[in-house]
Amino acid sequence: MADPRAREGFFKGEVLTYAYLLLYIALSSGQIFFNKWVLSSKEINFPYPLALTLLHMVFSSILCFILIKVFKVLKVEEGMSAEIYTTSVMPIGATFAMTLWLGNTAYLYISVAFAQMLKAIMPVAVFILGVAAGLELMSCRMLLIMSVISFGVLVASYGEINISWIGVVYQMGGVVGEALRLIFMEILVKRKGLKLNPISIMYYVSPCSALCLLVPWIFLEKPKMDSRESWNFPPVVLVLNSLCTFALNLSVFLVITHTSALTIRVAGVVKDWVVVLLSALLFADVKLTVINLFGYGIAIAGVVAYNNFKLKKEASRGSPDDSEQSESMPMVTSASSIK
């Protein structure tokens, strides 16, 4: 007969796990809609995605410094050298900045639902760049999975009523940036032997990303912001928006710590569907067609097959802890853009 205390502990553990998963899905979905609301001309009307992303990175840098160096609530892993920072962290910071900037800019031209559908092409970009970098091996099975995902995204795009090719280009640029970031992360872990949790990554990467965003902001958006006479961006909304981005990354850390790599991948797929369906309810300009949903369903099926293939590959190479560590690398960036 099972020990009542053991059963109670197991039950509490299960409840806590589901609570963390719901928190992650809610924060990830909410951040996407929050950014769209801030950038939208019909709502807050702050059409400066570069400035918004820069504010997120500055906020994360300051908050990480306070938590780690001042209050010492968290601690970063040792082993970071100047050579590793220059050759690995800086490229990660630059590609992270590129991802968030272009992903947020896409919201000015396309709907949240369509942007999420285009993001399903991510595994294809990661695989192609991984093959080019020597991190992935070409195989018939992977080619089939990539073809299914690509076909699904094409069908979903064909079904889009109000398609903006400028928005598509920005979103695809963000996808390429995210794929490059993941490749650099894999090189950092596999070739440099440095394992970092999401909080450590934020501590090292956020300042670098902020610097990479500062230069284009000075030339591209600062003149427009200076010429604008009045502002309608309440400081409370600004702080809440930045805090939500940071909270999202913390929720990823909690999910990774208390669940498995498979769980967070499945949660990511669930979150994608939640965002697509909720956007159709929240935004009047979003019109989902049957072709949209059919194509996105095909793409998601391909993404699930890709995740399953990668997890089996990781399980055959090492322990579950290694698999979870590799999953912790992406740091849901999509946080500010979309992670």
PDB file of C-alpha atoms in Angstrom, residues 30-273:
ATOM      1  CA  GLY A  30       0.037  37.445 -23.052  1.00  0.00           C
ATOM      2  CA  GLN A  31       3.385  39.020 -23.949  1.00  0.00           C
ATOM      3  CA  ILE A  32       2.699  38.586 -27.659  1.00  0.00           C
ATOM      4  CA  PHE A  33      -0.681  40.319 -27.352  1.00  0.00           C
ATOM      5  CA  PHE A  34       0.777  42.974 -25.018  1.00  0.00           C
ATOM      6  CA  ASN A  35       3.441  43.917 -27.586  1.00  0.00           C
ATOM      7  CA  LYS A  36       0.859  44.003 -30.375  1.00  0.00           C
ATOM      8  CA  TRP A  37      -1.352  46.238 -28.218  1.00  0.00           C
ATOM      9  CA  VAL A  38       1.513  48.650 -27.506  1.00  0.00           C
ATOM     10  CA  LEU A  39       2.638  48.827 -31.150  1.00  0.00           C
ATOM     11  CA  SER A  40      -0.849  49.002 -32.678  1.00  0.00           C
ATOM     12  CA  SER A  41      -1.968  52.367 -34.065  1.00  0.00           C
ATOM     13  CA  LYS A  42      -5.469  51.644 -32.741  1.00  0.00           C
ATOM     14  CA  GLU A  43      -4.353  51.159 -29.132  1.00  0.00           C
ATOM     15  CA  ILE A  44      -1.274  52.639 -27.357  1.00  0.00           C
ATOM     16  CA  ASN A  45       0.137  53.715 -30.739  1.00  0.00           C
ATOM     17  CA  PHE A  46       3.858  53.359 -30.040  1.00  0.00           C
ATOM     18  CA  PRO A  47       4.999  52.359 -33.549  1.00  0.00           C
ATOM     19  CA  TYR A  48       8.664  52.003 -32.618  1.00  0.00           C
ATOM     20  CA  PRO A  49       9.475  48.277 -32.333  1.00  0.00           C
ATOM     21  CA  LEU A  50      13.208  48.943 -32.185  1.00  0.00           C
ATOM     22  CA  ALA A  51      12.817  51.317 -29.239  1.00  0.00           C
ATOM     23  CA  LEU A  52      10.447  48.909 -27.478  1.00  0.00           C
ATOM     24  CA  THR A  53      12.903  46.027 -27.855  1.00  0.00           C
ATOM     25  CA  LEU A  54      15.774  48.239 -26.659  1.00  0.00           C
ATOM     26  CA  LEU A  55      13.777  49.149 -23.541  1.00  0.00           C
ATOM     27  CA  HIS A  56      13.163  45.447 -22.849  1.00  0.00           C
ATOM     28  CA  MET A  57      16.861  44.658 -23.048  1.00  0.00           C
ATOM     29  CA  VAL A  58      17.908  47.616 -20.857  1.00  0.00           C
ATOM     30  CA  PHE A  59      15.270  46.646 -18.283  1.00  0.00           C
ATOM     31  CA  SER A  60      16.418  42.994 -18.274  1.00  0.00           C
ATOM     32  CA  SER A  61      20.068  44.045 -17.937  1.00  0.00           C
ATOM     33  CA  ILE A  62      19.367  46.280 -14.935  1.00  0.00           C
ATOM     34  CA  LEU A  63      17.072  43.770 -13.232  1.00  0.00           C
ATOM     35  CA  CYS A  64      19.509  40.873 -13.740  1.00  0.00           C
ATOM     36  CA  PHE A  65      22.345  42.965 -12.310  1.00  0.00           C
ATOM     37  CA  ILE A  66      20.273  43.883  -9.241  1.00  0.00           C
ATOM     38  CA  LEU A  67      19.158  40.286  -8.614  1.00  0.00           C
ATOM     39  CA  ILE A  68      22.598  38.748  -9.128  1.00  0.00           C
ATOM     40  CA  LYS A  69      25.096  41.350  -7.925  1.00  0.00           C
ATOM     41  CA  VAL A  70      23.155  43.460  -5.412  1.00  0.00           C
ATOM     42  CA  PHE A  71      20.679  41.122  -3.695  1.00  0.00           C
ATOM     43  CA  LYS A  72      22.514  37.936  -4.722  1.00  0.00           C
ATOM     44  CA  VAL A  73      19.186  36.139  -5.138  1.00  0.00           C
ATOM     45  CA  LEU A  74      20.521  34.252  -8.163  1.00  0.00           C
ATOM     46  CA  LYS A  75      23.980  33.239  -9.173  1.00  0.00           C
ATOM     47  CA  VAL A  76      25.527  32.688 -12.594  1.00  0.00           C
ATOM     48  CA  GLU A  77      27.702  29.742 -13.518  1.00  0.00           C
ATOM     49  CA  GLU A  78      31.446  30.190 -13.593  1.00  0.00           C
ATOM     50  CA  GLY A  79      33.620  29.633 -16.640  1.00  0.00           C
ATOM     51  CA  MET A  80      32.762  32.682 -18.743  1.00  0.00           C
ATOM     52  CA  SER A  81      35.986  34.072 -20.223  1.00  0.00           C
ATOM     53  CA  ALA A  82      36.663  37.097 -22.422  1.00  0.00           C
ATOM     54  CA  GLU A  83      37.334  34.786 -25.379  1.00  0.00           C
ATOM     55  CA  ILE A  84      34.029  32.924 -24.959  1.00  0.00           C
ATOM     56  CA  TYR A  85      32.122  36.178 -24.473  1.00  0.00           C
ATOM     57  CA  THR A  86      33.614  37.695 -27.627  1.00  0.00           C
ATOM     58  CA  THR A  87      33.276  34.669 -29.902  1.00  0.00           C
ATOM     59  CA  SER A  88      29.984  33.241 -28.608  1.00  0.00           C
ATOM     60  CA  VAL A  89      27.964  35.543 -26.353  1.00  0.00           C
ATOM     61  CA  MET A  90      28.296  38.625 -28.542  1.00  0.00           C
ATOM     62  CA  PRO A  91      27.018  36.822 -31.689  1.00  0.00           C
ATOM     63  CA  ILE A  92      24.152  35.439 -29.582  1.00  0.00           C
ATOM     64  CA  GLY A  93      23.356  38.932 -28.335  1.00  0.00           C
ATOM     65  CA  ALA A  94      23.456  40.365 -31.868  1.00  0.00           C
ATOM     66  CA  THR A  95      21.188  37.664 -33.331  1.00  0.00           C
ATOM     67  CA  PHE A  96      18.852  37.919 -30.318  1.00  0.00           C
ATOM     68  CA  ALA A  97      18.548  41.661 -30.939  1.00  0.00           C
ATOM     69  CA  MET A  98      17.889  41.003 -34.629  1.00  0.00           C
ATOM     70  CA  THR A  99      15.183  38.450 -33.774  1.00  0.00           C
ATOM     71  CA  LEU A 100      13.293  40.701 -31.386  1.00  0.00           C
ATOM     72  CA  TRP A 101      13.598  43.817 -33.537  1.00  0.00           C
ATOM     73  CA  LEU A 102      12.392  42.221 -36.774  1.00  0.00           C
ATOM     74  CA  GLY A 103       9.764  40.082 -35.033  1.00  0.00           C
ATOM     75  CA  ASN A 104       8.227  43.081 -33.284  1.00  0.00           C
ATOM     76  CA  THR A 105       8.357  45.154 -36.485  1.00  0.00           C
ATOM     77  CA  ALA A 106       6.355  42.466 -38.282  1.00  0.00           C
ATOM     78  CA  TYR A 107       3.413  43.201 -35.958  1.00  0.00           C
ATOM     79  CA  LEU A 108       3.044  46.600 -37.612  1.00  0.00           C
ATOM     80  CA  TYR A 109       2.147  44.901 -40.900  1.00  0.00           C
ATOM     81  CA  ILE A 110       0.645  41.457 -40.212  1.00  0.00           C
ATOM     82  CA  SER A 111      -1.718  39.944 -37.663  1.00  0.00           C
ATOM     83  CA  VAL A 112      -0.588  38.049 -34.578  1.00  0.00           C
ATOM     84  CA  ALA A 113      -2.200  34.860 -35.911  1.00  0.00           C
ATOM     85  CA  PHE A 114      -0.418  35.013 -39.264  1.00  0.00           C
ATOM     86  CA  ALA A 115       2.897  35.914 -37.600  1.00  0.00           C
ATOM     87  CA  GLN A 116       2.553  32.827 -35.399  1.00  0.00           C
ATOM     88  CA  MET A 117       1.848  30.663 -38.435  1.00  0.00           C
ATOM     89  CA  LEU A 118       4.981  31.916 -40.170  1.00  0.00           C
ATOM     90  CA  LYS A 119       7.028  31.094 -37.064  1.00  0.00           C
ATOM     91  CA  ALA A 120       6.243  27.426 -37.623  1.00  0.00           C
ATOM     92  CA  ILE A 121       8.965  27.496 -40.317  1.00  0.00           C
ATOM     93  CA  MET A 122      11.571  27.892 -37.540  1.00  0.00           C
ATOM     94  CA  PRO A 123      12.713  24.214 -37.483  1.00  0.00           C
ATOM     95  CA  VAL A 124      13.417  24.424 -41.217  1.00  0.00           C
ATOM     96  CA  ALA A 125      15.688  27.451 -40.781  1.00  0.00           C
ATOM     97  CA  VAL A 126      17.428  25.857 -37.785  1.00  0.00           C
ATOM     98  CA  PHE A 127      17.990  22.607 -39.682  1.00  0.00           C
ATOM     99  CA  ILE A 128      19.352  24.276 -42.841  1.00  0.00           C
ATOM    100  CA  LEU A 129      21.732  26.496 -40.867  1.00  0.00           C
ATOM    101  CA  GLY A 130      22.663  23.540 -38.658  1.00  0.00           C
ATOM    102  CA  VAL A 131      23.654  21.505 -41.712  1.00  0.00           C
ATOM    103  CA  ALA A 132      25.696  24.455 -43.015  1.00  0.00           C
ATOM    104  CA  ALA A 133      27.459  24.759 -39.629  1.00  0.00           C
ATOM    105  CA  GLY A 134      28.118  21.023 -39.412  1.00  0.00           C
ATOM    106  CA  LEU A 135      25.822  20.556 -36.409  1.00  0.00           C
ATOM    107  CA  GLU A 136      23.137  18.585 -38.254  1.00  0.00           C
ATOM    108  CA  LEU A 137      23.293  15.641 -40.623  1.00  0.00           C
ATOM    109  CA  MET A 138      21.171  15.510 -43.752  1.00  0.00           C
ATOM    110  CA  SER A 139      18.757  12.565 -43.750  1.00  0.00           C
ATOM    111  CA  CYS A 140      15.703  11.473 -45.728  1.00  0.00           C
ATOM    112  CA  ARG A 141      13.516  11.584 -42.625  1.00  0.00           C
ATOM    113  CA  MET A 142      14.529  15.136 -41.754  1.00  0.00           C
ATOM    114  CA  LEU A 143      14.037  16.255 -45.351  1.00  0.00           C
ATOM    115  CA  LEU A 144      10.513  14.809 -45.257  1.00  0.00           C
ATOM    116  CA  ILE A 145       9.730  16.603 -41.982  1.00  0.00           C
ATOM    117  CA  MET A 146      11.120  19.901 -43.322  1.00  0.00           C
ATOM    118  CA  SER A 147       9.042  19.501 -46.486  1.00  0.00           C
ATOM    119  CA  VAL A 148       5.862  18.942 -44.456  1.00  0.00           C
ATOM    120  CA  ILE A 149       6.483  22.054 -42.349  1.00  0.00           C
ATOM    121  CA  SER A 150       7.296  24.198 -45.390  1.00  0.00           C
ATOM    122  CA  PHE A 151       4.233  22.952 -47.265  1.00  0.00           C
ATOM    123  CA  GLY A 152       1.998  23.684 -44.270  1.00  0.00           C
ATOM    124  CA  VAL A 153       3.316  27.254 -43.935  1.00  0.00           C
ATOM    125  CA  LEU A 154       2.858  27.839 -47.669  1.00  0.00           C
ATOM    126  CA  VAL A 155      -0.754  26.636 -47.490  1.00  0.00           C
ATOM    127  CA  ALA A 156      -1.408  28.824 -44.430  1.00  0.00           C
ATOM    128  CA  SER A 157       0.079  31.832 -46.263  1.00  0.00           C
ATOM    129  CA  TYR A 158      -2.036  31.109 -49.342  1.00  0.00           C
ATOM    130  CA  GLY A 159      -5.122  31.266 -47.157  1.00  0.00           C
ATOM    131  CA  GLU A 160      -4.213  34.661 -45.668  1.00  0.00           C
ATOM    132  CA  ILE A 161      -6.727  37.290 -46.792  1.00  0.00           C
ATOM    133  CA  ASN A 162      -4.848  40.508 -45.925  1.00  0.00           C
ATOM    134  CA  ILE A 163      -1.273  39.489 -46.624  1.00  0.00           C
ATOM    135  CA  SER A 164       1.499  42.080 -46.362  1.00  0.00           C
ATOM    136  CA  TRP A 165       4.737  40.996 -47.977  1.00  0.00           C
ATOM    137  CA  ILE A 166       6.676  43.615 -46.024  1.00  0.00           C
ATOM    138  CA  GLY A 167       5.439  42.012 -42.809  1.00  0.00           C
ATOM    139  CA  VAL A 168       6.304  38.555 -44.151  1.00  0.00           C
ATOM    140  CA  VAL A 169       9.867  39.677 -44.945  1.00  0.00           C
ATOM    141  CA  TYR A 170      10.302  41.136 -41.440  1.00  0.00           C
ATOM    142  CA  GLN A 171       8.918  37.985 -39.847  1.00  0.00           C
ATOM    143  CA  MET A 172      11.133  35.716 -41.943  1.00  0.00           C
ATOM    144  CA  GLY A 173      14.107  37.896 -40.989  1.00  0.00           C
ATOM    145  CA  GLY A 174      13.196  37.379 -37.347  1.00  0.00           C
ATOM    146  CA  VAL A 175      12.969  33.617 -37.920  1.00  0.00           C
ATOM    147  CA  VAL A 176      16.434  33.564 -39.510  1.00  0.00           C
ATOM    148  CA  GLY A 177      17.806  35.619 -36.605  1.00  0.00           C
ATOM    149  CA  GLU A 178      16.330  33.188 -34.086  1.00  0.00           C
ATOM    150  CA  ALA A 179      17.699  30.205 -36.011  1.00  0.00           C
ATOM    151  CA  LEU A 180      21.167  31.778 -36.002  1.00  0.00           C
ATOM    152  CA  ARG A 181      20.883  32.442 -32.270  1.00  0.00           C
ATOM    153  CA  LEU A 182      20.018  28.808 -31.588  1.00  0.00           C
ATOM    154  CA  ILE A 183      22.955  27.664 -33.715  1.00  0.00           C
ATOM    155  CA  PHE A 184      25.330  29.932 -31.769  1.00  0.00           C
ATOM    156  CA  MET A 185      23.819  28.629 -28.512  1.00  0.00           C
ATOM    157  CA  GLU A 186      24.479  25.045 -29.573  1.00  0.00           C
ATOM    158  CA  ILE A 187      28.065  25.924 -30.483  1.00  0.00           C
ATOM    159  CA  LEU A 188      28.473  27.614 -27.077  1.00  0.00           C
ATOM    160  CA  VAL A 189      27.321  24.516 -25.222  1.00  0.00           C
ATOM    161  CA  LYS A 190      28.804  21.773 -27.408  1.00  0.00           C
ATOM    162  CA  ARG A 191      32.110  23.244 -28.525  1.00  0.00           C
ATOM    163  CA  LYS A 192      32.860  25.629 -25.668  1.00  0.00           C
ATOM    164  CA  GLY A 193      31.507  23.298 -22.971  1.00  0.00           C
ATOM    165  CA  LEU A 194      29.670  26.094 -21.130  1.00  0.00           C
ATOM    166  CA  LYS A 195      26.198  25.308 -19.775  1.00  0.00           C
ATOM    167  CA  LEU A 196      24.021  28.242 -18.771  1.00  0.00           C
ATOM    168  CA  ASN A 197      20.481  28.447 -17.461  1.00  0.00           C
ATOM    169  CA  PRO A 198      18.111  31.081 -18.902  1.00  0.00           C
ATOM    170  CA  ILE A 199      18.797  33.589 -16.112  1.00  0.00           C
ATOM    171  CA  SER A 200      22.547  33.396 -16.708  1.00  0.00           C
ATOM    172  CA  ILE A 201      21.957  33.846 -20.419  1.00  0.00           C
ATOM    173  CA  MET A 202      19.847  36.940 -19.751  1.00  0.00           C
ATOM    174  CA  TYR A 203      22.589  38.347 -17.514  1.00  0.00           C
ATOM    175  CA  TYR A 204      25.272  37.954 -20.182  1.00  0.00           C
ATOM    176  CA  VAL A 205      23.240  38.504 -23.362  1.00  0.00           C
ATOM    177  CA  SER A 206      20.873  41.377 -22.476  1.00  0.00           C
ATOM    178  CA  PRO A 207      23.564  44.134 -22.238  1.00  0.00           C
ATOM    179  CA  CYS A 208      25.117  42.989 -25.515  1.00  0.00           C
ATOM    180  CA  SER A 209      21.706  42.954 -27.231  1.00  0.00           C
ATOM    181  CA  ALA A 210      20.954  46.424 -25.874  1.00  0.00           C
ATOM    182  CA  LEU A 211      24.176  47.787 -27.387  1.00  0.00           C
ATOM    183  CA  CYS A 212      23.416  46.125 -30.728  1.00  0.00           C
ATOM    184  CA  LEU A 213      19.953  47.726 -30.739  1.00  0.00           C
ATOM    185  CA  LEU A 214      21.166  51.154 -29.614  1.00  0.00           C
ATOM    186  CA  VAL A 215      23.131  51.888 -32.804  1.00  0.00           C
ATOM    187  CA  PRO A 216      20.314  51.274 -35.338  1.00  0.00           C
ATOM    188  CA  TRP A 217      17.828  52.996 -32.987  1.00  0.00           C
ATOM    189  CA  ILE A 218      19.900  56.203 -33.024  1.00  0.00           C
ATOM    190  CA  PHE A 219      19.795  56.327 -36.840  1.00  0.00           C
ATOM    191  CA  LEU A 220      16.420  54.757 -37.666  1.00  0.00           C
ATOM    192  CA  GLU A 221      13.918  55.613 -34.945  1.00  0.00           C
ATOM    193  CA  LYS A 222      15.343  58.359 -32.740  1.00  0.00           C
ATOM    194  CA  PRO A 223      14.830  61.101 -35.395  1.00  0.00           C
ATOM    195  CA  LYS A 224      11.175  60.049 -35.783  1.00  0.00           C
ATOM    196  CA  MET A 225      10.663  59.991 -32.029  1.00  0.00           C
ATOM    197  CA  ASP A 226      12.285  63.432 -31.638  1.00  0.00           C
ATOM    198  CA  SER A 227      10.001  64.922 -34.279  1.00  0.00           C
ATOM    199  CA  ARG A 228       6.876  63.608 -32.581  1.00  0.00           C
ATOM    200  CA  GLU A 229       5.212  66.303 -30.479  1.00  0.00           C
ATOM    201  CA  SER A 230       3.220  64.258 -27.972  1.00  0.00           C
ATOM    202  CA  TRP A 231       3.447  60.802 -26.411  1.00  0.00           C
ATOM    203  CA  ASN A 232       0.808  58.405 -25.238  1.00  0.00           C
ATOM    204  CA  PHE A 233       2.912  55.701 -23.592  1.00  0.00           C
ATOM    205  CA  PRO A 234       2.193  55.737 -19.832  1.00  0.00           C
ATOM    206  CA  PRO A 235       5.254  54.819 -17.735  1.00  0.00           C
ATOM    207  CA  VAL A 236       3.188  52.203 -15.871  1.00  0.00           C
ATOM    208  CA  VAL A 237       2.437  50.405 -19.149  1.00  0.00           C
ATOM    209  CA  LEU A 238       6.107  50.586 -20.137  1.00  0.00           C
ATOM    210  CA  VAL A 239       7.277  49.052 -16.838  1.00  0.00           C
ATOM    211  CA  LEU A 240       4.587  46.355 -16.934  1.00  0.00           C
ATOM    212  CA  ASN A 241       5.466  45.448 -20.515  1.00  0.00           C
ATOM    213  CA  SER A 242       9.166  45.116 -19.674  1.00  0.00           C
ATOM    214  CA  LEU A 243       8.394  43.225 -16.465  1.00  0.00           C
ATOM    215  CA  CYS A 244       6.214  40.737 -18.359  1.00  0.00           C
ATOM    216  CA  THR A 245       9.143  40.006 -20.678  1.00  0.00           C
ATOM    217  CA  PHE A 246      11.391  39.289 -17.718  1.00  0.00           C
ATOM    218  CA  ALA A 247       8.701  37.213 -15.959  1.00  0.00           C
ATOM    219  CA  LEU A 248       8.286  35.125 -19.098  1.00  0.00           C
ATOM    220  CA  ASN A 249      11.944  34.138 -19.041  1.00  0.00           C
ATOM    221  CA  LEU A 250      11.680  33.295 -15.345  1.00  0.00           C
ATOM    222  CA  SER A 251       8.678  31.067 -16.081  1.00  0.00           C
ATOM    223  CA  VAL A 252      10.747  29.222 -18.687  1.00  0.00           C
ATOM    224  CA  PHE A 253      13.401  28.615 -16.023  1.00  0.00           C
ATOM    225  CA  LEU A 254      10.748  27.198 -13.655  1.00  0.00           C
ATOM    226  CA  VAL A 255       9.240  24.941 -16.331  1.00  0.00           C
ATOM    227  CA  ILE A 256      12.635  23.587 -17.381  1.00  0.00           C
ATOM    228  CA  THR A 257      13.594  22.944 -13.753  1.00  0.00           C
ATOM    229  CA  HIS A 258      10.421  21.066 -12.839  1.00  0.00           C
ATOM    230  CA  THR A 259       9.539  19.258 -16.074  1.00  0.00           C
ATOM    231  CA  SER A 260      11.211  17.561 -19.014  1.00  0.00           C
ATOM    232  CA  ALA A 261      12.335  18.719 -22.449  1.00  0.00           C
ATOM    233  CA  LEU A 262       9.327  16.961 -24.000  1.00  0.00           C
ATOM    234  CA  THR A 263       6.911  18.799 -21.699  1.00  0.00           C
ATOM    235  CA  ILE A 264       8.102  22.270 -22.605  1.00  0.00           C
ATOM    236  CA  ARG A 265       8.114  21.439 -26.323  1.00  0.00           C
ATOM    237  CA  VAL A 266       4.503  20.252 -26.085  1.00  0.00           C
ATOM    238  CA  ALA A 267       3.620  23.354 -24.054  1.00  0.00           C
ATOM    239  CA  GLY A 268       5.131  25.477 -26.823  1.00  0.00           C
ATOM    240  CA  VAL A 269       2.880  23.855 -29.431  1.00  0.00           C
ATOM    241  CA  VAL A 270      -0.173  24.373 -27.193  1.00  0.00           C
ATOM    242  CA  LYS A 271       0.826  28.008 -26.719  1.00  0.00           C
ATOM    243  CA  ASP A 272       1.064  28.508 -30.497  1.00  0.00           C
ATOM    244  CA  TRP A 273      -2.513  27.304 -30.985  1.00  0.00           C
TER     245      TRP A 273
END
